[in-house]
Amino acid sequence: MTQLLGATVYQPESEPVLPIDKIRAHIIGRPEYWALARKLSSQLQEDDVIYCTGEHVGIPIAALCGVKENRPKIVVYIHNINRPRTRLALKLFNIADRIDLFVTTVPSQAEFLRHYLGLPENRVYLFMSQPIDTSFFTPGPALQNKLRPVIGSGGLEKRDYRTLADATRDLNVDVKICAFSRNAVALKRAFPEVMPSNMSSGFYDWCELVQLYRDSDLVVITLFENNYEAGLTTLFEAMACRRPVVITRSSGIIGDLIDSGIVTGVNPRDPVGLKQAIVNLLNAPEKAQEQAQRGYELVLNQFNHVNYTQALVTKLISTFGSINNKSLALQ
């Protein structure tokens, strides 16, 4: 986006965090996001357009920049806004009047925004794609020291690794999960009380994550029921690395991919069904690779960062006019 628009990227850096920032962060975001919002509120003018990469930073920006008389145009990418604290923030900071365009790739999020905030169709942009960097997440060779099949997985949002543990604890596989958090509550809900001997979890940097996908005979994404299609990023990263995927069934894109046979679907909290799906694909490598190839081609053709970025830039220009050198992309 910065290349196409001549934009500037702002990230929290050395702005001093004030007590008020810490208080506001109890509602949404982090103190440093509120500090950055205070800084930008003194700099941005009505001919600026600012794109925020998530509600965690977009709502602080809108709350402080949106009260200015000559405020900038504000665009926010929405991940999962239908949760109690975020709903409170939407009303408390009068966000419906301070964000000009809401962008999301999840139909249920778009519907919630229109209903909860009473937004017209032209204020919510539903973009049916995912910004997956297909120049970074690419197929490649597995490491040579694999002793048995690897089941890869990742993420913490609505993840149900207890079911994955139950399904694989007796299988001759290694389960490797890219998931790390200092939040004990999140970890306790996601993982079994005692990890099976063949399951491990930890922090992976970006290059290690790509290698995890490449090493995986299957990528398995087990989810709790949710209303915003959790797991999409992991799903499309795995597909971009040309790996076969097993995923918990849900509505929207995930359900469509399952029904089309591009990925294998299982029911929520069903370790027996999950185990059978894993065994079936491990025992039928030709079928697994056929699915992986179809998923890979789909990502390259439709769900990639180039298409996403170009479409989003086109939308911004069509909505706000020429915004070169007046757009601020927020990370």
PDB file of N, CA and C in Angstrom, residues 92-130:
ATOM      1  N   LEU A  92     -19.207   3.646  23.283  1.00  0.00           N
ATOM      2  CA  LEU A  92     -18.611   4.624  24.197  1.00  0.00           C
ATOM      3  C   LEU A  92     -17.895   5.730  23.442  1.00  0.00           C
ATOM      4  N   PHE A  93     -17.188   5.371  22.380  1.00  0.00           N
ATOM      5  CA  PHE A  93     -16.414   6.366  21.631  1.00  0.00           C
ATOM      6  C   PHE A  93     -17.126   6.841  20.364  1.00  0.00           C
ATOM      7  N   ASN A  94     -18.408   6.504  20.232  1.00  0.00           N
ATOM      8  CA  ASN A  94     -19.214   6.979  19.104  1.00  0.00           C
ATOM      9  C   ASN A  94     -18.536   6.664  17.768  1.00  0.00           C
ATOM     10  N   ILE A  95     -18.105   5.433  17.632  1.00  0.00           N
ATOM     11  CA  ILE A  95     -17.282   5.040  16.497  1.00  0.00           C
ATOM     12  C   ILE A  95     -18.029   5.102  15.171  1.00  0.00           C
ATOM     13  N   ALA A  96     -19.319   4.905  15.195  1.00  0.00           N
ATOM     14  CA  ALA A  96     -20.090   4.941  13.946  1.00  0.00           C
ATOM     15  C   ALA A  96     -19.945   6.273  13.221  1.00  0.00           C
ATOM     16  N   ASP A  97     -19.721   7.351  13.974  1.00  0.00           N
ATOM     17  CA  ASP A  97     -19.582   8.678  13.369  1.00  0.00           C
ATOM     18  C   ASP A  97     -18.134   9.074  13.135  1.00  0.00           C
ATOM     19  N   ARG A  98     -17.190   8.214  13.502  1.00  0.00           N
ATOM     20  CA  ARG A  98     -15.781   8.607  13.443  1.00  0.00           C
ATOM     21  C   ARG A  98     -14.945   7.742  12.514  1.00  0.00           C
ATOM     22  N   ILE A  99     -15.483   6.606  12.081  1.00  0.00           N
ATOM     23  CA  ILE A  99     -14.805   5.789  11.071  1.00  0.00           C
ATOM     24  C   ILE A  99     -15.591   5.901   9.778  1.00  0.00           C
ATOM     25  N   ASP A 100     -14.909   6.252   8.704  1.00  0.00           N
ATOM     26  CA  ASP A 100     -15.583   6.488   7.427  1.00  0.00           C
ATOM     27  C   ASP A 100     -15.837   5.200   6.653  1.00  0.00           C
ATOM     28  N   LEU A 101     -14.922   4.220   6.792  1.00  0.00           N
ATOM     29  CA  LEU A 101     -15.084   2.981   6.038  1.00  0.00           C
ATOM     30  C   LEU A 101     -14.572   1.817   6.879  1.00  0.00           C
ATOM     31  N   PHE A 102     -15.441   0.824   7.063  1.00  0.00           N
ATOM     32  CA  PHE A 102     -15.074  -0.409   7.755  1.00  0.00           C
ATOM     33  C   PHE A 102     -14.777  -1.469   6.694  1.00  0.00           C
ATOM     34  N   VAL A 103     -13.629  -2.120   6.800  1.00  0.00           N
ATOM     35  CA  VAL A 103     -13.225  -3.154   5.844  1.00  0.00           C
ATOM     36  C   VAL A 103     -13.149  -4.483   6.577  1.00  0.00           C
ATOM     37  N   THR A 104     -13.716  -5.532   5.999  1.00  0.00           N
ATOM     38  CA  THR A 104     -13.616  -6.860   6.594  1.00  0.00           C
ATOM     39  C   THR A 104     -13.671  -7.914   5.503  1.00  0.00           C
ATOM     40  N   THR A 105     -13.142  -9.087   5.809  1.00  0.00           N
ATOM     41  CA  THR A 105     -13.211 -10.213   4.877  1.00  0.00           C
ATOM     42  C   THR A 105     -14.191 -11.275   5.367  1.00  0.00           C
ATOM     43  N   VAL A 106     -14.909 -10.978   6.461  1.00  0.00           N
ATOM     44  CA  VAL A 106     -15.801 -11.953   7.088  1.00  0.00           C
ATOM     45  C   VAL A 106     -17.249 -11.469   6.993  1.00  0.00           C
ATOM     46  N   PRO A 107     -18.121 -12.190   6.285  1.00  0.00           N
ATOM     47  CA  PRO A 107     -19.511 -11.739   6.132  1.00  0.00           C
ATOM     48  C   PRO A 107     -20.233 -11.491   7.454  1.00  0.00           C
ATOM     49  N   SER A 108     -20.006 -12.337   8.471  1.00  0.00           N
ATOM     50  CA  SER A 108     -20.704 -12.147   9.740  1.00  0.00           C
ATOM     51  C   SER A 108     -20.284 -10.855  10.424  1.00  0.00           C
ATOM     52  N   GLN A 109     -19.043 -10.435  10.239  1.00  0.00           N
ATOM     53  CA  GLN A 109     -18.585  -9.167  10.812  1.00  0.00           C
ATOM     54  C   GLN A 109     -19.226  -7.985  10.088  1.00  0.00           C
ATOM     55  N   ALA A 110     -19.338  -8.097   8.780  1.00  0.00           N
ATOM     56  CA  ALA A 110     -19.989  -7.039   8.013  1.00  0.00           C
ATOM     57  C   ALA A 110     -21.456  -6.893   8.413  1.00  0.00           C
ATOM     58  N   GLU A 111     -22.136  -8.015   8.578  1.00  0.00           N
ATOM     59  CA  GLU A 111     -23.546  -7.982   8.973  1.00  0.00           C
ATOM     60  C   GLU A 111     -23.702  -7.395  10.368  1.00  0.00           C
ATOM     61  N   PHE A 112     -22.805  -7.758  11.281  1.00  0.00           N
ATOM     62  CA  PHE A 112     -22.871  -7.209  12.636  1.00  0.00           C
ATOM     63  C   PHE A 112     -22.695  -5.694  12.614  1.00  0.00           C
ATOM     64  N   LEU A 113     -21.735  -5.201  11.867  1.00  0.00           N
ATOM     65  CA  LEU A 113     -21.492  -3.764  11.807  1.00  0.00           C
ATOM     66  C   LEU A 113     -22.709  -3.021  11.277  1.00  0.00           C
ATOM     67  N   ARG A 114     -23.298  -3.538  10.212  1.00  0.00           N
ATOM     68  CA  ARG A 114     -24.470  -2.870   9.644  1.00  0.00           C
ATOM     69  C   ARG A 114     -25.631  -2.845  10.626  1.00  0.00           C
ATOM     70  N   HIS A 115     -25.814  -3.958  11.347  1.00  0.00           N
ATOM     71  CA  HIS A 115     -26.943  -4.056  12.274  1.00  0.00           C
ATOM     72  C   HIS A 115     -26.681  -3.289  13.557  1.00  0.00           C
ATOM     73  N   TYR A 116     -25.533  -3.511  14.174  1.00  0.00           N
ATOM     74  CA  TYR A 116     -25.253  -2.934  15.500  1.00  0.00           C
ATOM     75  C   TYR A 116     -25.049  -1.423  15.440  1.00  0.00           C
ATOM     76  N   LEU A 117     -24.397  -0.949  14.384  1.00  0.00           N
ATOM     77  CA  LEU A 117     -24.130   0.485  14.263  1.00  0.00           C
ATOM     78  C   LEU A 117     -25.077   1.186  13.296  1.00  0.00           C
ATOM     79  N   GLY A 118     -25.940   0.419  12.646  1.00  0.00           N
ATOM     80  CA  GLY A 118     -26.880   1.027  11.712  1.00  0.00           C
ATOM     81  C   GLY A 118     -26.190   1.649  10.513  1.00  0.00           C
ATOM     82  N   LEU A 119     -25.161   1.001  10.005  1.00  0.00           N
ATOM     83  CA  LEU A 119     -24.379   1.570   8.913  1.00  0.00           C
ATOM     84  C   LEU A 119     -24.996   1.258   7.556  1.00  0.00           C
ATOM     85  N   PRO A 120     -24.935   2.190   6.626  1.00  0.00           N
ATOM     86  CA  PRO A 120     -25.398   1.902   5.265  1.00  0.00           C
ATOM     87  C   PRO A 120     -24.400   1.013   4.540  1.00  0.00           C
ATOM     88  N   GLU A 121     -24.835   0.467   3.406  1.00  0.00           N
ATOM     89  CA  GLU A 121     -24.003  -0.465   2.656  1.00  0.00           C
ATOM     90  C   GLU A 121     -22.658   0.140   2.262  1.00  0.00           C
ATOM     91  N   ASN A 122     -22.626   1.426   1.908  1.00  0.00           N
ATOM     92  CA  ASN A 122     -21.390   2.022   1.401  1.00  0.00           C
ATOM     93  C   ASN A 122     -20.364   2.326   2.491  1.00  0.00           C
ATOM     94  N   ARG A 123     -20.703   2.078   3.755  1.00  0.00           N
ATOM     95  CA  ARG A 123     -19.757   2.310   4.847  1.00  0.00           C
ATOM     96  C   ARG A 123     -19.052   1.015   5.271  1.00  0.00           C
ATOM     97  N   VAL A 124     -19.493  -0.117   4.741  1.00  0.00           N
ATOM     98  CA  VAL A 124     -18.896  -1.409   5.077  1.00  0.00           C
ATOM     99  C   VAL A 124     -18.449  -2.081   3.785  1.00  0.00           C
ATOM    100  N   TYR A 125     -17.161  -2.342   3.676  1.00  0.00           N
ATOM    101  CA  TYR A 125     -16.596  -2.964   2.484  1.00  0.00           C
ATOM    102  C   TYR A 125     -16.251  -4.407   2.802  1.00  0.00           C
ATOM    103  N   LEU A 126     -17.041  -5.328   2.276  1.00  0.00           N
ATOM    104  CA  LEU A 126     -16.807  -6.755   2.462  1.00  0.00           C
ATOM    105  C   LEU A 126     -15.961  -7.249   1.301  1.00  0.00           C
ATOM    106  N   PHE A 127     -14.715  -7.582   1.613  1.00  0.00           N
ATOM    107  CA  PHE A 127     -13.778  -8.015   0.589  1.00  0.00           C
ATOM    108  C   PHE A 127     -13.530  -9.502   0.769  1.00  0.00           C
ATOM    109  N   MET A 128     -13.944 -10.302  -0.183  1.00  0.00           N
ATOM    110  CA  MET A 128     -13.887 -11.752  -0.059  1.00  0.00           C
ATOM    111  C   MET A 128     -12.517 -12.273  -0.483  1.00  0.00           C
ATOM    112  N   SER A 129     -11.530 -11.973   0.325  1.00  0.00           N
ATOM    113  CA  SER A 129     -10.195 -12.484   0.097  1.00  0.00           C
ATOM    114  C   SER A 129      -9.425 -12.413   1.396  1.00  0.00           C
ATOM    115  N   GLN A 130      -8.169 -12.843   1.384  1.00  0.00           N
ATOM    116  CA  GLN A 130      -7.302 -12.788   2.558  1.00  0.00           C
ATOM    117  C   GLN A 130      -5.941 -12.250   2.131  1.00  0.00           C
TER     118      GLN A 130
END
